[in-house]
PDB file of C-alpha atoms in Angstrom:
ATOM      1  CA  UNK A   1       0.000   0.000   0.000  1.00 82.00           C
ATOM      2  CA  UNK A   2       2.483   2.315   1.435  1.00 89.00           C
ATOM      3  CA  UNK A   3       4.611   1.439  -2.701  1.00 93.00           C
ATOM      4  CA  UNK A   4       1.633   1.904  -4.611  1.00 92.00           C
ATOM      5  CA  UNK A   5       0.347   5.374  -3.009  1.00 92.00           C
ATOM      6  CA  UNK A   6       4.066   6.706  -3.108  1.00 95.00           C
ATOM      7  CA  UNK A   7       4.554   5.084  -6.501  1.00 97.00           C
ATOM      8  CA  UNK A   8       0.781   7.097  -8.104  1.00 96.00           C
ATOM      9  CA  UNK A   9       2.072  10.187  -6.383  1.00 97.00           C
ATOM     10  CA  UNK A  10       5.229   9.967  -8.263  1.00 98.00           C
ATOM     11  CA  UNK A  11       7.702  10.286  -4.811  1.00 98.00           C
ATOM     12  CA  UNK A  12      10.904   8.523  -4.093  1.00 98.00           C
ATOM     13  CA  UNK A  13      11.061   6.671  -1.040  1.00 98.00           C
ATOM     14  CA  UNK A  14      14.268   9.509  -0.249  1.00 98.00           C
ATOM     15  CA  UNK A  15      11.539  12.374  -0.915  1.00 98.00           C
ATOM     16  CA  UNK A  16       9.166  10.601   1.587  1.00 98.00           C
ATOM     17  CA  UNK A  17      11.548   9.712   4.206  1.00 98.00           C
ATOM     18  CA  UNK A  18      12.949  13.324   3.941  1.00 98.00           C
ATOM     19  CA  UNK A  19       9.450  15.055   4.657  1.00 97.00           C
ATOM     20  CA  UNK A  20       8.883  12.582   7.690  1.00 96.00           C
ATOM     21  CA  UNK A  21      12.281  13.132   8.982  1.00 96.00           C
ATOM     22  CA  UNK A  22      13.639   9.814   8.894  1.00 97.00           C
ATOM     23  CA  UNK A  23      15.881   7.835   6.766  1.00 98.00           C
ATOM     24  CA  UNK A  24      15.237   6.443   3.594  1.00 97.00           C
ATOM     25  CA  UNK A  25      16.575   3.221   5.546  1.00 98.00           C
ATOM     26  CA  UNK A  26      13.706   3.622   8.054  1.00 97.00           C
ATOM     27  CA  UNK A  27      11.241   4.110   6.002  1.00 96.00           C
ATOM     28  CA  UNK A  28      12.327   1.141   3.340  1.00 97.00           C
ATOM     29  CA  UNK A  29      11.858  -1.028   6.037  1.00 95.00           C
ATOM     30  CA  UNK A  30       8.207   0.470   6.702  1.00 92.00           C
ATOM     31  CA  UNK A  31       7.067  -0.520   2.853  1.00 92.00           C
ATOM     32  CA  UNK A  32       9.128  -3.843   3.777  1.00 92.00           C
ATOM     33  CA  UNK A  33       6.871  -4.288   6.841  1.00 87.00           C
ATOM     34  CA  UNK A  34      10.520  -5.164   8.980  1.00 91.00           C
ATOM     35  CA  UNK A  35       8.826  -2.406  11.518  1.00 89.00           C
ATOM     36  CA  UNK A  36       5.877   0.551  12.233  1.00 87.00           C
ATOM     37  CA  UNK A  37       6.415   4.156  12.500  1.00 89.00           C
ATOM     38  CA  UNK A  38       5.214   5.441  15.371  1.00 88.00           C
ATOM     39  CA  UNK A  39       2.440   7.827  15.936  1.00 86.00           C
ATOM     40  CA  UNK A  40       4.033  10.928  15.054  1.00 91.00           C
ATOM     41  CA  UNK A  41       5.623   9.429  12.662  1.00 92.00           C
ATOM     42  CA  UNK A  42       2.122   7.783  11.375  1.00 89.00           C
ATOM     43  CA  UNK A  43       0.518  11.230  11.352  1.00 91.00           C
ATOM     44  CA  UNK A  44       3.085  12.462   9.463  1.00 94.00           C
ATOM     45  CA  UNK A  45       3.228  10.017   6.872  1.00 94.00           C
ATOM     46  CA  UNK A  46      -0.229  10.498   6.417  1.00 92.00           C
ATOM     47  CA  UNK A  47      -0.225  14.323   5.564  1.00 95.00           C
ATOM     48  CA  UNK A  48       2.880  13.108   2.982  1.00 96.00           C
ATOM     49  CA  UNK A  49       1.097  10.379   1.148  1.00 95.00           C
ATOM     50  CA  UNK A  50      -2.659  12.064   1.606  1.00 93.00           C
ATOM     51  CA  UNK A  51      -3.998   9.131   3.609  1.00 88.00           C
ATOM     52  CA  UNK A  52      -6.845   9.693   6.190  1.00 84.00           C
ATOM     53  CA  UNK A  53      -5.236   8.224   9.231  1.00 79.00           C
ATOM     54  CA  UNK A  54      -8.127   5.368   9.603  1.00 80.00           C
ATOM     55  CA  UNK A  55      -6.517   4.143   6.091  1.00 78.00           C
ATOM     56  CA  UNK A  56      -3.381   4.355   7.346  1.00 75.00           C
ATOM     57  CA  UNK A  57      -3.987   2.329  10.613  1.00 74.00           C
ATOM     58  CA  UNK A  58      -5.449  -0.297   7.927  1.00 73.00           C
ATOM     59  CA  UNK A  59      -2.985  -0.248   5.520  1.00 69.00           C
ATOM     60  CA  UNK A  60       0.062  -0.372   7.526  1.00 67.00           C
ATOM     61  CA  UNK A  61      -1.535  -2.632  10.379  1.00 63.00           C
ATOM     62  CA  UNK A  62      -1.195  -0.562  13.349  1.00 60.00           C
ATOM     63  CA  UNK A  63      -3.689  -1.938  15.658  1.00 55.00           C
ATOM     64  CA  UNK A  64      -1.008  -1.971  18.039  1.00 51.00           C
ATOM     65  CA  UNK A  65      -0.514   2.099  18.434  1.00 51.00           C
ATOM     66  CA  UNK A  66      -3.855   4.130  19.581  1.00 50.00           C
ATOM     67  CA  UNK A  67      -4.256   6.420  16.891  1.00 49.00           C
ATOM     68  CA  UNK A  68      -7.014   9.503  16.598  1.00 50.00           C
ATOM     69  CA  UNK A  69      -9.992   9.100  14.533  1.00 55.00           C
ATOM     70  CA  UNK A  70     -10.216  11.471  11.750  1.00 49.00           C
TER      71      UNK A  70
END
């Protein structure tokens, strides 16, 4: 999910991990599924990809971190 929205809004995964702050490392192994951002991180990667953060807590699978409802 996290491939294909980067991928249709035509970002590198360096352009992604710069606006949330992190590596491109760190954020390769958040398409990979190796680990989950965490909520500030979520939120932010959110705004960057234009994801409502319900879609987000879908996508990625993060029933484990309490996130707002939209």
């Amino acid at each position: 999910m996290l491939v294909r929205r980067r991928s249709e809004l035509g970002y590198t995964q360096e352009h992604v991990a710069e606006k949330c702050n992190i590596s491109a490392r760190q954020y390769q192994a958040w398409e990979k599924g190796d680990c989950l951002p965490t909520l500030p991180h979520a939120i932010q990667l959110a705004i960057v990809l234009d994801f409502s953060l319900d879609s987000l807590k879908k996508e990625v699978n993060l029933d484990a971190v309490s996130l707002p409802r939209d």
